[in-house]
């Protein structure tokens, strides 16, 4: 069994394509792609933050204080063109044509309406289809400030002292006392995405060697030679299985190590300090536990891809069979991030979903070790069953020589 494993490992190390997918891709390509996406996202957010919006206020004489605030606001510039903008429809057309970015229609003087016990309704016209858009929040902040001034003025006229107006407007305040610490808060948001990175990498690290060790042997015509050796079918399968398992775990380890190094380098710029401070409380034992949970997942996926590769007639056919397998991995991970999904006695028995939930709980620092024990038991049983099926699959002549 170990002779087969060492022989397959030597052949894998000579295969440049496998080395690229298992080592070069996680070390270089993935970090560069993640950094490029982060750069584009931060650049788009910065441009949206610094953008100066052209505005026009219809009937600005009704609210001069509000108009002055917008005029001196650093993020807004008054429209000085000659277009006739005197209604909501005209403002809508101007926004669509790109003449202005935002238009505000004031129907009547707010102070007079307030004196009559009526509310004023400012209509803000803008294009809200952009993903990163600060127009509405900025206009709302100015309107809220203006509304607060009108309220203060009205209460003063009614004889309410300024220092008592807060209690009159809001007699009861709600103060949130969060029992979750910083690690639990950030772990809930970030911990759910770690399985998205690790588990597919475990699959990727197993798929490419499996295709070569099963369907590749058939294409090269070396499978018959291997079957003539004095080794049993079980020993042959276990040798190939261990090779695929080592490759799968190595791919995940290399990727996580690479990401940690790149994050450490990026932390020098200060942008990742909040995340790093949260992960600072994650101990070595937690990281060890995460990789221990990935081990039975790697065993399950290695058995599965080896069985598929043995069944396939050729390299291409094996690739076609393994394509839908990625969906079988992603769907359980998606289930783990659904609202109110938590690690308990029931979810601990759902393959892959249980590991994804456990990883999130480990990052949060709230993992239940009894549930982790159930996950190990369920995963090991499933992995053993899949490996037994793979051995039986490899023993059938009609499968090997289709």
XYZ file of C-alpha atoms in Angstrom, residues 119-267:
149
model
C -45.765 67.706 8.120
C -43.626 68.778 5.157
C -42.673 66.221 2.515
C -39.419 66.804 0.616
C -39.205 64.695 -2.559
C -35.619 63.595 -3.332
C -35.123 62.553 -6.971
C -31.993 60.519 -7.807
C -30.857 57.285 -9.441
C -30.645 54.626 -6.736
C -29.558 51.781 -9.049
C -25.842 52.117 -8.278
C -24.460 49.641 -5.724
C -22.338 52.231 -3.909
C -24.374 55.402 -3.562
C -24.092 58.000 -0.801
C -26.602 60.535 -2.206
C -29.634 59.446 -0.192
C -27.782 59.121 3.128
C -26.158 62.549 2.708
C -29.416 64.296 1.778
C -31.228 62.515 4.617
C -28.617 63.720 7.096
C -29.079 67.343 5.971
C -32.895 67.036 6.087
C -32.774 65.442 9.569
C -30.594 68.283 10.835
C -32.956 70.858 9.339
C -35.993 69.046 10.778
C -34.380 69.005 14.235
C -33.856 72.772 14.074
C -37.521 73.338 13.171
C -38.594 71.098 16.057
C -36.338 72.959 18.496
C -37.735 76.276 17.285
C -41.360 75.101 17.616
C -40.834 73.741 21.127
C -39.120 76.936 22.204
C -42.137 78.926 20.998
C -44.345 76.620 23.072
C -42.267 77.409 26.167
C -40.265 74.167 26.444
C -36.706 74.793 27.605
C -33.929 73.676 25.307
C -32.418 71.346 27.915
C -35.774 69.578 28.359
C -36.622 69.163 24.673
C -34.712 65.877 24.365
C -36.789 64.232 27.079
C -40.041 65.600 25.578
C -39.238 64.325 22.081
C -38.038 60.913 23.237
C -39.065 60.093 26.806
C -37.650 56.548 26.621
C -34.284 55.645 25.138
C -33.271 52.132 24.193
C -29.700 51.263 25.089
C -28.199 48.072 23.663
C -26.038 45.972 25.951
C -24.435 43.337 23.743
C -23.251 40.209 25.534
C -21.182 39.147 22.497
C -17.531 40.147 22.586
C -15.536 41.498 19.645
C -14.337 38.050 18.591
C -17.888 36.641 18.536
C -19.225 39.580 16.508
C -16.511 39.488 13.862
C -16.377 35.674 13.893
C -20.093 35.521 13.050
C -19.468 37.654 9.936
C -16.078 36.304 8.811
C -16.193 32.756 10.138
C -18.977 31.819 7.716
C -16.749 32.631 4.721
C -13.754 30.550 5.776
C -15.429 27.230 4.758
C -16.090 28.801 1.330
C -12.331 28.991 0.895
C -11.124 25.822 2.621
C -13.611 23.105 1.621
C -13.576 23.807 -2.158
C -9.771 23.851 -1.957
C -9.849 20.426 -0.337
C -11.962 19.252 -3.288
C -9.671 20.917 -5.831
C -6.578 19.417 -4.232
C -8.150 15.959 -4.487
C -9.690 16.218 -7.965
C -6.626 16.747 -10.145
C -4.519 13.885 -8.703
C -7.579 11.596 -8.656
C -8.194 12.124 -12.363
C -4.581 11.224 -13.084
C -4.501 8.181 -10.780
C -7.714 6.658 -12.116
C -8.727 7.722 -15.612
C -5.127 8.750 -16.378
C -3.919 5.215 -15.672
C -6.511 3.871 -18.123
C -5.490 6.306 -20.866
C -1.784 5.582 -20.445
C -2.466 1.828 -20.362
C -0.584 1.372 -17.071
C -3.568 0.144 -15.069
C -3.175 -3.429 -16.299
C 0.489 -3.446 -15.249
C -0.474 -2.209 -11.818
C -3.087 -4.944 -11.464
C -0.434 -7.606 -12.202
C 1.595 -6.666 -9.144
C 1.272 -8.938 -6.063
C -0.649 -6.226 -4.219
C -4.340 -6.720 -3.464
C -7.040 -4.461 -4.881
C -7.592 -3.010 -1.405
C -3.903 -2.124 -1.065
C -3.913 -0.480 -4.502
C -6.963 1.612 -3.672
C -5.605 2.600 -0.250
C -2.291 3.628 -1.821
C -4.015 5.850 -4.364
C -6.433 7.120 -1.717
C -3.590 8.189 0.625
C -1.869 9.980 -2.258
C -5.015 11.928 -3.076
C -5.633 12.665 0.610
C -2.113 14.068 1.075
C -2.538 16.270 -1.993
C -5.931 17.490 -0.769
C -4.694 18.438 2.707
C -1.498 19.933 1.278
C -3.519 22.218 -1.016
C -5.574 23.554 1.919
C -2.500 23.952 4.146
C -0.513 25.755 1.454
C -3.419 28.093 0.732
C -4.061 28.998 4.365
C -0.350 29.507 5.006
C -0.070 31.665 1.914
C -3.119 33.728 2.887
C -1.807 34.260 6.414
C 1.514 35.516 5.031
C -0.188 37.870 2.574
C -2.543 39.141 5.294
C 0.450 39.705 7.551
C 2.126 41.752 4.821
C -1.067 43.702 4.099
C -1.532 44.468 7.813
